[in-house]
DNA sequence: TTGTCTATACTTAGACA
DNA sequence: TTGTCTAAGTATAGACA
């Protein structure tokens, strides 16, 4: 039975759209805002529900950065970049048969070729590395691509770590709060100083024993 | 009018859940899989619809890494870590009044304090930096946290860049394909070698002129 | 660990403020 | 650029394979 009352609808409601580049600038911006918030919320929910650690980084076409991370974007990036995952830490000399490698050998020929080339490059790097006599120093990158320096003592490292800790706390507190409710506008943030790429967590090379409580208080409770 | 036919429903349908830690291991794992896929799909859609560049990194509690990125996770991380965003590149000496800074001055006292401490740390680092006589060398980190070395010539850099290019292509091709359809299982991936944190894109310190076509062919078309 | 199948809960396009 | 309002398009909880 169909109601023919034909009462005027206030809106047409949501309309299906194709997933393709939005041409209208305004709707593109609006959609970007809404969906970005949606993704952050989903990420936060995944984090809470499953205890997962998540980082989401989004660049708008205008070049603005938006990000979300739990326990913090930097923490996730540190883990990711240093490959601290137990399941992922594999012996690089084991070759494709290692159970820890991605089982994509059959993906396609192109992939196989790339892998081969990758291994070759690795060998070359290893050679050069050895040629460099393995000279080791403590070092870091500060302030951006153009401002590299190095030192051999541990003093500077101390400052850098302290610096990072502070920044982490600030960034984490800022982003974590109320993301779940969509209340906080996860706005553009200042870029992470390159110093954060410093690999200063040698104790984390083979486990995750310290996942949760990096910042003492622990703002796992998304509340507030 | 209510239909009292009372025909047996096949399922109860989706049920509302609280956003809190799932205790049941199995449902936690299932939820993790489904929602993770959902987020990747959303990220891919955002990327296509709005031309945004996105990276999503997820660590399961088991320590597995799952990620999605467009144009690639590494590219996004490079941009993020080096702070190449036009809108985000600000004069660090400008202080909180700089229009490019996040307008969160009023966020709360804690934040203000943290910022203050941050600035102090920065000064200290700057001091030490100067004390180090700004000695500059080309350097990198290869293989992980424990294997640092440096060199002064540009030859090694060449290899490292080549290495990264190859890896980028492989990773990008692997993750981008069919994420939109949820067809490809965005499985756990090998960790990014620490070498990727090398800041080797000095030409990207002040603009985004080369966003899209990093890999020649350009796999913007998610199709296939 | 992933795919399928409902029935629902949740997200969001479009219009407007 | 964000919030509101609807109606409709989607994602997904739970059960099973």
GROMACS .gro file of C-alpha atoms (C1' of nucleotides) in nm:
model
  482
    1UNK     CA    1   0.000   0.000   0.000
    2UNK     CA    2   0.138   0.336  -0.096
    3UNK     CA    3   0.058   0.655   0.088
    4UNK     CA    4  -0.040   0.916  -0.166
    5UNK     CA    5  -0.052   1.194   0.089
    6UNK     CA    6   0.250   1.342  -0.093
    7UNK     CA    7   0.357   1.552   0.201
    8UNK     CA    8   0.643   1.781   0.097
    9UNK     CA    9   0.977   1.644   0.211
   10UNK     CA   10   1.202   1.889   0.387
   11UNK     CA   11   1.507   1.758   0.211
   12UNK     CA   12   1.575   1.499  -0.049
   13UNK     CA   13   1.784   1.316   0.202
   14UNK     CA   14   2.122   1.171   0.134
   15UNK     CA   15   2.192   1.100  -0.226
   16UNK     CA   16   2.419   0.833  -0.357
   17UNK     CA   17   2.737   0.967  -0.504
   18UNK     CA   18   3.003   0.814  -0.717
   19UNK     CA   19   3.343   0.781  -0.560
   20UNK     CA   20   3.525   1.012  -0.794
   21UNK     CA   21   3.693   1.347  -0.770
   22UNK     CA   22   3.445   1.611  -0.657
   23UNK     CA   23   3.460   1.900  -0.897
   24UNK     CA   24   3.260   2.152  -0.700
   25UNK     CA   25   3.501   2.327  -0.469
   26UNK     CA   26   3.252   2.395  -0.196
   27UNK     CA   27   3.108   2.048  -0.173
   28UNK     CA   28   3.459   1.913  -0.189
   29UNK     CA   29   3.556   2.115   0.115
   30UNK     CA   30   3.244   2.027   0.306
   31UNK     CA   31   3.281   1.663   0.224
   32UNK     CA   32   3.644   1.675   0.324
   33UNK     CA   33   3.560   1.817   0.664
   34UNK     CA   34   3.281   1.575   0.734
   35UNK     CA   35   3.449   1.262   0.615
   36UNK     CA   36   3.776   1.351   0.779
   37UNK     CA   37   3.595   1.382   1.109
   38UNK     CA   38   3.423   1.055   1.036
   39UNK     CA   39   3.749   0.873   0.981
   40UNK     CA   40   3.901   1.013   1.300
   41UNK     CA   41   3.599   0.899   1.492
   42UNK     CA   42   3.619   0.553   1.341
   43UNK     CA   43   3.987   0.536   1.425
   44UNK     CA   44   3.918   0.635   1.783
   45UNK     CA   45   3.646   0.375   1.808
   46UNK     CA   46   3.871   0.105   1.668
   47UNK     CA   47   4.130   0.204   1.921
   48UNK     CA   48   3.890   0.177   2.213
   49UNK     CA   49   3.699  -0.128   2.102
   50UNK     CA   50   3.994  -0.338   2.000
   51UNK     CA   51   4.278  -0.184   2.194
   52UNK     CA   52   4.447  -0.106   1.866
   53UNK     CA   53   4.699   0.170   1.819
   54UNK     CA   54   4.618   0.391   1.529
   55UNK     CA   55   4.753   0.688   1.344
   56UNK     CA   56   4.575   0.877   1.069
   57UNK     CA   57   4.740   1.158   0.878
   58UNK     CA   58   4.552   1.359   0.620
   59UNK     CA   59   4.677   1.628   0.388
   60UNK     CA   60   4.416   1.847   0.226
   61UNK     CA   61   4.475   1.964  -0.127
   62UNK     CA   62   4.547   2.301   0.028
   63UNK     CA   63   4.837   2.136   0.207
   64UNK     CA   64   4.701   2.144   0.557
   65UNK     CA   65   4.781   1.856   0.787
   66UNK     CA   66   4.519   1.688   0.999
   67UNK     CA   67   4.597   1.396   1.215
   68UNK     CA   68   4.477   1.163   1.483
   69UNK     CA   69   4.673   0.912   1.680
   70UNK     CA   70   4.646   0.683   1.974
   71UNK     CA   71   4.838   0.682   2.194
   72UNK     CA   72   4.987   0.952   1.972
   73UNK     CA   73   5.077   1.000   1.611
   74UNK     CA   74   5.445   1.015   1.691
   75UNK     CA   75   5.440   0.699   1.891
   76UNK     CA   76   5.279   0.512   1.607
   77UNK     CA   77   5.522   0.655   1.356
   78UNK     CA   78   5.814   0.561   1.575
   79UNK     CA   79   5.691   0.206   1.594
   80UNK     CA   80   5.618   0.195   1.228
   81UNK     CA   81   5.948   0.343   1.116
   82UNK     CA   82   6.164   0.136   1.343
   83UNK     CA   83   5.972  -0.182   1.277
   84UNK     CA   84   5.932  -0.286   1.635
   85UNK     CA   85   5.644  -0.521   1.567
   86UNK     CA   86   5.714  -0.868   1.698
   87UNK     CA   87   5.532  -1.028   1.408
   88UNK     CA   88   5.707  -0.809   1.160
   89UNK     CA   89   6.062  -0.838   1.285
   90UNK     CA   90   6.211  -1.087   1.052
   91UNK     CA   91   6.555  -1.192   0.949
   92UNK     CA   92   6.638  -0.999   0.638
   93UNK     CA   93   6.865  -1.275   0.524
   94UNK     CA   94   6.587  -1.530   0.536
   95UNK     CA   95   6.457  -1.442   0.194
   96UNK     CA   96   6.105  -1.473   0.067
   97UNK     CA   97   6.044  -1.801   0.240
   98UNK     CA   98   6.041  -1.646   0.581
   99UNK     CA   99   5.700  -1.693   0.742
  100UNK     CA  100   5.711  -1.335   0.854
  101UNK     CA  101   5.720  -1.203   0.504
  102UNK     CA  102   5.406  -1.098   0.329
  103UNK     CA  103   5.271  -1.388   0.126
  104UNK     CA  104   5.240  -1.190  -0.190
  105UNK     CA  105   5.502  -1.367  -0.394
  106UNK     CA  106   5.237  -1.454  -0.646
  107UNK     CA  107   5.095  -1.107  -0.657
  108UNK     CA  108   5.238  -1.031  -0.995
  109UNK     CA  109   5.558  -1.031  -1.187
  110UNK     CA  110   5.617  -0.669  -1.132
  111UNK     CA  111   5.619  -0.721  -0.763
  112UNK     CA  112   5.864  -1.008  -0.792
  113UNK     CA  113   6.095  -0.796  -0.997
  114UNK     CA  114   6.077  -0.510  -0.754
  115UNK     CA  115   6.157  -0.741  -0.468
  116UNK     CA  116   6.456  -0.873  -0.651
  117UNK     CA  117   6.582  -0.528  -0.721
  118UNK     CA  118   6.519  -0.434  -0.362
  119UNK     CA  119   6.739  -0.719  -0.241
  120UNK     CA  120   7.012  -0.612  -0.477
  121UNK     CA  121   7.001  -0.261  -0.351
  122UNK     CA  122   7.019  -0.391   0.001
  123UNK     CA  123   7.336  -0.581  -0.078
  124UNK     CA  124   7.492  -0.274  -0.230
  125UNK     CA  125   7.404  -0.066   0.070
  126UNK     CA  126   7.552  -0.332   0.294
  127UNK     CA  127   7.871  -0.318   0.094
  128UNK     CA  128   7.901   0.054   0.115
  129UNK     CA  129   7.815   0.032   0.479
  130UNK     CA  130   8.101  -0.202   0.545
  131UNK     CA  131   8.329   0.012   0.339
  132UNK     CA  132   8.238   0.297   0.566
  133UNK     CA  133   8.402   0.097   0.844
  134UNK     CA  134   8.080   0.099   1.042
  135UNK     CA  135   8.179   0.418   1.210
  136UNK     CA  136   7.904   0.485   1.455
  137UNK     CA  137   7.802   0.804   1.621
  138UNK     CA  138   7.500   0.928   1.803
  139UNK     CA  139   7.327   1.162   1.573
  140UNK     CA  140   7.010   1.337   1.490
  141UNK     CA  141   6.834   1.575   1.261
  142UNK     CA  142   6.704   1.895   1.406
  143UNK     CA  143   6.482   2.162   1.269
  144UNK     CA  144   6.431   2.033   0.921
  145UNK     CA  145   6.604   1.897   0.618
  146UNK     CA  146   6.857   2.172   0.591
  147UNK     CA  147   6.982   2.172   0.945
  148UNK     CA  148   7.167   1.856   1.014
  149UNK     CA  149   7.434   1.820   1.272
  150UNK     CA  150   7.584   1.552   1.479
  151UNK     CA  151   7.757   1.503   1.809
  152UNK     CA  152   7.924   1.223   1.988
  153UNK     CA  153   7.820   1.275   2.344
  154UNK     CA  154   7.491   1.185   2.504
  155UNK     CA  155   7.407   1.526   2.637
  156UNK     CA  156   7.223   1.658   2.340
  157UNK     CA  157   7.027   1.340   2.316
  158UNK     CA  158   6.889   1.411   2.656
  159UNK     CA  159   6.750   1.743   2.543
  160UNK     CA  160   6.606   1.598   2.230
  161UNK     CA  161   6.426   1.326   2.416
  162UNK     CA  162   6.288   1.573   2.667
  163UNK     CA  163   6.176   1.792   2.382
  164UNK     CA  164   6.000   1.508   2.217
  165UNK     CA  165   5.828   1.398   2.533
  166UNK     CA  166   5.682   1.741   2.585
  167UNK     CA  167   5.566   1.770   2.230
  168UNK     CA  168   5.414   1.425   2.246
  169UNK     CA  169   5.211   1.510   2.549
  170UNK     CA  170   5.083   1.828   2.398
  171UNK     CA  171   4.994   1.675   2.067
  172UNK     CA  172   4.835   1.371   2.224
  173UNK     CA  173   4.622   1.565   2.464
  174UNK     CA  174   4.512   1.796   2.190
  175UNK     CA  175   4.401   1.529   1.948
  176UNK     CA  176   4.272   1.256   2.163
  177UNK     CA  177   4.021   1.461   2.353
  178UNK     CA  178   3.671   1.446   2.231
  179UNK     CA  179   3.755   1.302   1.893
  180UNK     CA  180   3.513   1.028   1.973
  181UNK     CA  181   3.235   1.276   2.015
  182UNK     CA  182   3.342   1.477   1.719
  183UNK     CA  183   3.336   1.770   1.956
  184UNK     CA  184   3.695   1.871   1.911
  185UNK     CA  185   3.783   2.004   1.573
  186UNK     CA  186   4.091   1.809   1.478
  187UNK     CA  187   4.245   2.104   1.309
  188UNK     CA  188   4.568   2.152   1.129
  189UNK     CA  189   4.871   2.106   1.347
  190UNK     CA  190   5.224   2.227   1.330
  191UNK     CA  191   5.447   1.976   1.163
  192UNK     CA  192   5.648   1.735   1.369
  193UNK     CA  193   6.005   1.852   1.396
  194UNK     CA  194   6.229   1.619   1.205
  195UNK     CA  195   6.398   1.536   1.532
  196UNK     CA  196   6.121   1.292   1.601
  197UNK     CA  197   6.253   1.058   1.344
  198UNK     CA  198   6.545   1.000   1.571
  199UNK     CA  199   6.537   0.639   1.672
  200UNK     CA  200   6.574   0.679   2.042
  201UNK     CA  201   6.384   0.380   2.168
  202UNK     CA  202   6.637   0.099   2.147
  203UNK     CA  203   6.454  -0.095   2.416
  204UNK     CA  204   6.158  -0.138   2.188
  205UNK     CA  205   6.322  -0.342   1.917
  206UNK     CA  206   6.157  -0.667   2.003
  207UNK     CA  207   5.837  -0.619   2.191
  208UNK     CA  208   5.546  -0.408   2.291
  209UNK     CA  209   5.568  -0.433   2.663
  210UNK     CA  210   5.502  -0.066   2.709
  211UNK     CA  211   5.212  -0.002   2.478
  212UNK     CA  212   4.963   0.178   2.686
  213UNK     CA  213   5.092   0.408   2.949
  214UNK     CA  214   5.350   0.621   2.783
  215UNK     CA  215   5.250   0.943   2.947
  216UNK     CA  216   5.198   0.846   3.305
  217UNK     CA  217   4.849   0.969   3.351
  218UNK     CA  218   4.728   0.783   3.051
  219UNK     CA  219   4.446   0.946   2.867
  220UNK     CA  220   4.299   0.623   2.751
  221UNK     CA  221   3.967   0.732   2.886
  222UNK     CA  222   3.850   0.945   2.604
  223UNK     CA  223   3.599   1.119   2.823
  224UNK     CA  224   3.608   1.491   2.862
  225UNK     CA  225  -0.088  -0.018   1.170
  226UNK     CA  226   0.126  -0.299   1.298
  227UNK     CA  227   0.174  -0.623   1.118
  228UNK     CA  228   0.118  -0.901   1.366
  229UNK     CA  229   0.233  -1.166   1.123
  230UNK     CA  230   0.531  -1.216   1.359
  231UNK     CA  231   0.741  -1.383   1.095
  232UNK     CA  232   1.062  -1.520   1.247
  233UNK     CA  233   1.355  -1.289   1.181
  234UNK     CA  234   1.666  -1.454   1.048
  235UNK     CA  235   1.891  -1.237   1.259
  236UNK     CA  236   1.841  -0.969   1.515
  237UNK     CA  237   2.020  -0.734   1.287
  238UNK     CA  238   2.286  -0.496   1.399
  239UNK     CA  239   2.277  -0.420   1.764
  240UNK     CA  240   2.396  -0.105   1.928
  241UNK     CA  241   2.719  -0.144   2.117
  242UNK     CA  242   2.896   0.076   2.362
  243UNK     CA  243   3.230   0.210   2.253
  244UNK     CA  244   3.438   0.039   2.515
  245UNK     CA  245   3.700  -0.232   2.523
  246UNK     CA  246   3.560  -0.555   2.382
  247UNK     CA  247   3.626  -0.830   2.629
  248UNK     CA  248   3.537  -1.126   2.413
  249UNK     CA  249   3.850  -1.218   2.221
  250UNK     CA  250   3.673  -1.351   1.919
  251UNK     CA  251   3.437  -1.062   1.867
  252UNK     CA  252   3.727  -0.829   1.928
  253UNK     CA  253   3.922  -0.987   1.646
  254UNK     CA  254   3.628  -0.994   1.412
  255UNK     CA  255   3.542  -0.636   1.488
  256UNK     CA  256   3.904  -0.537   1.440
  257UNK     CA  257   3.912  -0.691   1.095
  258UNK     CA  258   3.586  -0.542   0.980
  259UNK     CA  259   3.636  -0.195   1.115
  260UNK     CA  260   3.994  -0.180   0.998
  261UNK     CA  261   3.877  -0.258   0.648
  262UNK     CA  262   3.607   0.003   0.689
  263UNK     CA  263   3.855   0.273   0.784
  264UNK     CA  264   4.082   0.190   0.493
  265UNK     CA  265   3.789   0.213   0.260
  266UNK     CA  266   3.685   0.547   0.405
  267UNK     CA  267   4.039   0.674   0.371
  268UNK     CA  268   4.053   0.567   0.009
  269UNK     CA  269   3.721   0.737  -0.059
  270UNK     CA  270   3.836   1.057   0.106
  271UNK     CA  271   4.145   1.045  -0.107
  272UNK     CA  272   3.949   1.006  -0.430
  273UNK     CA  273   3.662   1.238  -0.353
  274UNK     CA  274   3.866   1.524  -0.214
  275UNK     CA  275   4.206   1.466  -0.366
  276UNK     CA  276   4.343   1.434  -0.016
  277UNK     CA  277   4.659   1.247   0.069
  278UNK     CA  278   4.608   1.004   0.350
  279UNK     CA  279   4.799   0.755   0.559
  280UNK     CA  280   4.649   0.518   0.809
  281UNK     CA  281   4.862   0.294   1.028
  282UNK     CA  282   4.708   0.041   1.261
  283UNK     CA  283   4.875  -0.184   1.514
  284UNK     CA  284   4.670  -0.475   1.641
  285UNK     CA  285   4.714  -0.574   2.002
  286UNK     CA  286   4.904  -0.872   1.868
  287UNK     CA  287   5.154  -0.626   1.726
  288UNK     CA  288   5.075  -0.667   1.361
  289UNK     CA  289   5.095  -0.362   1.139
  290UNK     CA  290   4.827  -0.276   0.887
  291UNK     CA  291   4.843   0.032   0.678
  292UNK     CA  292   4.697   0.223   0.391
  293UNK     CA  293   4.835   0.526   0.218
  294UNK     CA  294   4.780   0.742  -0.082
  295UNK     CA  295   4.993   0.807  -0.270
  296UNK     CA  296   5.184   0.588  -0.026
  297UNK     CA  297   5.234   0.561   0.346
  298UNK     CA  298   5.598   0.658   0.317
  299UNK     CA  299   5.526   0.962   0.111
  300UNK     CA  300   5.279   1.087   0.366
  301UNK     CA  301   5.517   1.017   0.651
  302UNK     CA  302   5.795   1.200   0.472
  303UNK     CA  303   5.574   1.502   0.429
  304UNK     CA  304   5.453   1.483   0.783
  305UNK     CA  305   5.794   1.440   0.941
  306UNK     CA  306   5.967   1.704   0.739
  307UNK     CA  307   5.681   1.948   0.775
  308UNK     CA  308   5.663   2.046   0.414
  309UNK     CA  309   5.312   2.180   0.433
  310UNK     CA  310   5.291   2.537   0.309
  311UNK     CA  311   5.030   2.624   0.568
  312UNK     CA  312   5.229   2.462   0.842
  313UNK     CA  313   5.571   2.602   0.763
  314UNK     CA  314   5.597   2.887   1.000
  315UNK     CA  315   5.869   3.097   1.147
  316UNK     CA  316   5.958   2.936   1.475
  317UNK     CA  317   6.073   3.270   1.607
  318UNK     CA  318   5.732   3.426   1.551
  319UNK     CA  319   5.587   3.294   1.872
  320UNK     CA  320   5.228   3.207   1.942
  321UNK     CA  321   5.092   3.503   1.757
  322UNK     CA  322   5.192   3.364   1.424
  323UNK     CA  323   4.881   3.303   1.214
  324UNK     CA  324   5.021   2.969   1.115
  325UNK     CA  325   5.019   2.838   1.465
  326UNK     CA  326   4.731   2.639   1.595
  327UNK     CA  327   4.482   2.871   1.764
  328UNK     CA  328   4.472   2.669   2.080
  329UNK     CA  329   4.630   2.921   2.311
  330UNK     CA  330   4.315   2.918   2.517
  331UNK     CA  331   4.288   2.544   2.519
  332UNK     CA  332   4.388   2.511   2.878
  333UNK     CA  333   4.663   2.599   3.118
  334UNK     CA  334   4.831   2.270   3.086
  335UNK     CA  335   4.874   2.325   2.720
  336UNK     CA  336   5.017   2.670   2.776
  337UNK     CA  337   5.268   2.535   3.020
  338UNK     CA  338   5.368   2.260   2.788
  339UNK     CA  339   5.421   2.509   2.509
  340UNK     CA  340   5.636   2.720   2.733
  341UNK     CA  341   5.848   2.427   2.829
  342UNK     CA  342   5.868   2.328   2.467
  343UNK     CA  343   6.008   2.665   2.376
  344UNK     CA  344   6.262   2.643   2.651
  345UNK     CA  345   6.376   2.306   2.533
  346UNK     CA  346   6.405   2.444   2.185
  347UNK     CA  347   6.634   2.720   2.305
  348UNK     CA  348   6.851   2.472   2.486
  349UNK     CA  349   6.877   2.253   2.182
  350UNK     CA  350   6.967   2.558   1.976
  351UNK     CA  351   7.242   2.639   2.222
  352UNK     CA  352   7.388   2.294   2.215
  353UNK     CA  353   7.355   2.296   1.845
  354UNK     CA  354   7.562   2.608   1.814
  355UNK     CA  355   7.810   2.468   2.057
  356UNK     CA  356   7.847   2.175   1.825
  357UNK     CA  357   7.976   2.426   1.570
  358UNK     CA  358   7.706   2.323   1.326
  359UNK     CA  359   7.924   2.056   1.184
  360UNK     CA  360   7.723   1.909   0.904
  361UNK     CA  361   7.751   1.576   0.738
  362UNK     CA  362   7.532   1.368   0.516
  363UNK     CA  363   7.402   1.088   0.725
  364UNK     CA  364   7.144   0.823   0.764
  365UNK     CA  365   7.019   0.536   0.967
  366UNK     CA  366   7.020   0.195   0.812
  367UNK     CA  367   6.873  -0.131   0.920
  368UNK     CA  368   6.729  -0.035   1.253
  369UNK     CA  369   6.797   0.140   1.577
  370UNK     CA  370   7.120  -0.035   1.651
  371UNK     CA  371   7.294   0.012   1.323
  372UNK     CA  372   7.380   0.372   1.276
  373UNK     CA  373   7.658   0.496   1.059
  374UNK     CA  374   7.745   0.800   0.861
  375UNK     CA  375   7.941   0.904   0.561
  376UNK     CA  376   8.042   1.223   0.399
  377UNK     CA  377   8.014   1.148   0.035
  378UNK     CA  378   7.703   1.140  -0.178
  379UNK     CA  379   7.746   0.793  -0.317
  380UNK     CA  380   7.567   0.603  -0.047
  381UNK     CA  381   7.284   0.848  -0.060
  382UNK     CA  382   7.229   0.746  -0.415
  383UNK     CA  383   7.178   0.388  -0.317
  384UNK     CA  384   6.951   0.473  -0.033
  385UNK     CA  385   6.730   0.683  -0.250
  386UNK     CA  386   6.711   0.414  -0.511
  387UNK     CA  387   6.628   0.165  -0.241
  388UNK     CA  388   6.351   0.379  -0.112
  389UNK     CA  389   6.206   0.439  -0.455
  390UNK     CA  390   6.178   0.070  -0.517
  391UNK     CA  391   6.023   0.000  -0.183
  392UNK     CA  392   5.779   0.281  -0.230
  393UNK     CA  393   5.660   0.147  -0.558
  394UNK     CA  394   5.611  -0.199  -0.418
  395UNK     CA  395   5.433  -0.087  -0.107
  396UNK     CA  396   5.214   0.158  -0.290
  397UNK     CA  397   5.107  -0.087  -0.555
  398UNK     CA  398   5.032  -0.343  -0.291
  399UNK     CA  399   4.814  -0.128  -0.075
  400UNK     CA  400   4.637   0.098  -0.311
  401UNK     CA  401   4.488  -0.166  -0.532
  402UNK     CA  402   4.134  -0.257  -0.464
  403UNK     CA  403   4.122  -0.112  -0.117
  404UNK     CA  404   3.821   0.080  -0.233
  405UNK     CA  405   3.639  -0.239  -0.308
  406UNK     CA  406   3.761  -0.405   0.003
  407UNK     CA  407   3.875  -0.678  -0.230
  408UNK     CA  408   4.237  -0.668  -0.132
  409UNK     CA  409   4.311  -0.777   0.217
  410UNK     CA  410   4.525  -0.500   0.355
  411UNK     CA  411   4.734  -0.742   0.548
  412UNK     CA  412   5.027  -0.698   0.776
  413UNK     CA  413   5.329  -0.558   0.603
  414UNK     CA  414   5.696  -0.569   0.670
  415UNK     CA  415   5.807  -0.263   0.863
  416UNK     CA  416   5.954   0.027   0.679
  417UNK     CA  417   6.331   0.018   0.704
  418UNK     CA  418   6.448   0.300   0.924
  419UNK     CA  419   6.634   0.439   0.627
  420UNK     CA  420   6.313   0.594   0.513
  421UNK     CA  421   6.330   0.849   0.782
  422UNK     CA  422   6.625   0.994   0.598
  423UNK     CA  423   6.525   1.340   0.494
  424UNK     CA  424   6.636   1.324   0.136
  425UNK     CA  425   6.388   1.552  -0.029
  426UNK     CA  426   6.533   1.897   0.031
  427UNK     CA  427   6.340   2.035  -0.264
  428UNK     CA  428   6.017   1.979  -0.085
  429UNK     CA  429   6.071   2.212   0.203
  430UNK     CA  430   5.836   2.481   0.089
  431UNK     CA  431   5.571   2.351  -0.141
  432UNK     CA  432   5.368   2.071  -0.280
  433UNK     CA  433   5.434   2.120  -0.645
  434UNK     CA  434   5.481   1.752  -0.697
  435UNK     CA  435   5.197   1.594  -0.506
  436UNK     CA  436   5.052   1.347  -0.743
  437UNK     CA  437   5.290   1.183  -0.978
  438UNK     CA  438   5.569   1.043  -0.773
  439UNK     CA  439   5.588   0.713  -0.950
  440UNK     CA  440   5.565   0.808  -1.310
  441UNK     CA  441   5.276   0.591  -1.411
  442UNK     CA  442   5.057   0.718  -1.134
  443UNK     CA  443   4.812   0.470  -0.993
  444UNK     CA  444   4.558   0.729  -0.901
  445UNK     CA  445   4.298   0.528  -1.080
  446UNK     CA  446   4.202   0.283  -0.814
  447UNK     CA  447   4.024   0.071  -1.067
  448UNK     CA  448   4.131  -0.278  -1.159
  449DT     C1'  449   4.075  -1.518   1.001
  450DT     C1'  450   3.769  -1.384   0.623
  451DG     C1'  451   3.303  -1.411   0.366
  452DT     C1'  452   2.790  -1.417   0.384
  453DC     C1'  453   2.349  -1.286   0.538
  454DT     C1'  454   1.998  -0.990   0.765
  455DA     C1'  455   1.812  -0.615   1.023
  456DT     C1'  456   1.951  -0.206   1.221
  457DA     C1'  457   2.247   0.162   1.377
  458DC     C1'  458   2.517   0.499   1.203
  459DT     C1'  459   2.697   0.821   0.855
  460DT     C1'  460   2.638   1.166   0.545
  461DA     C1'  461   2.465   1.451   0.080
  462DG     C1'  462   2.238   1.846   0.011
  463DA     C1'  463   2.028   2.272   0.156
  464DC     C1'  464   2.048   2.636   0.472
  465DA     C1'  465   2.221   2.921   0.865
  466DT     C1'  466   3.444   2.651   0.786
  467DT     C1'  467   3.133   2.435   1.117
  468DG     C1'  468   2.649   2.316   1.291
  469DT     C1'  469   2.170   2.166   1.194
  470DC     C1'  470   1.815   1.899   0.983
  471DT     C1'  471   1.622   1.492   0.693
  472DA     C1'  472   1.598   1.114   0.432
  473DA     C1'  473   1.851   0.772   0.248
  474DG     C1'  474   2.281   0.532   0.165
  475DT     C1'  475   2.622   0.249   0.420
  476DA     C1'  476   2.860   0.008   0.762
  477DT     C1'  477   2.834  -0.347   1.072
  478DA     C1'  478   2.683  -0.675   1.515
  479DG     C1'  479   2.577  -1.120   1.558
  480DA     C1'  480   2.526  -1.583   1.388
  481DC     C1'  481   2.702  -1.918   1.086
  482DA     C1'  482   3.010  -2.128   0.722
   0.00000   0.00000   0.00000
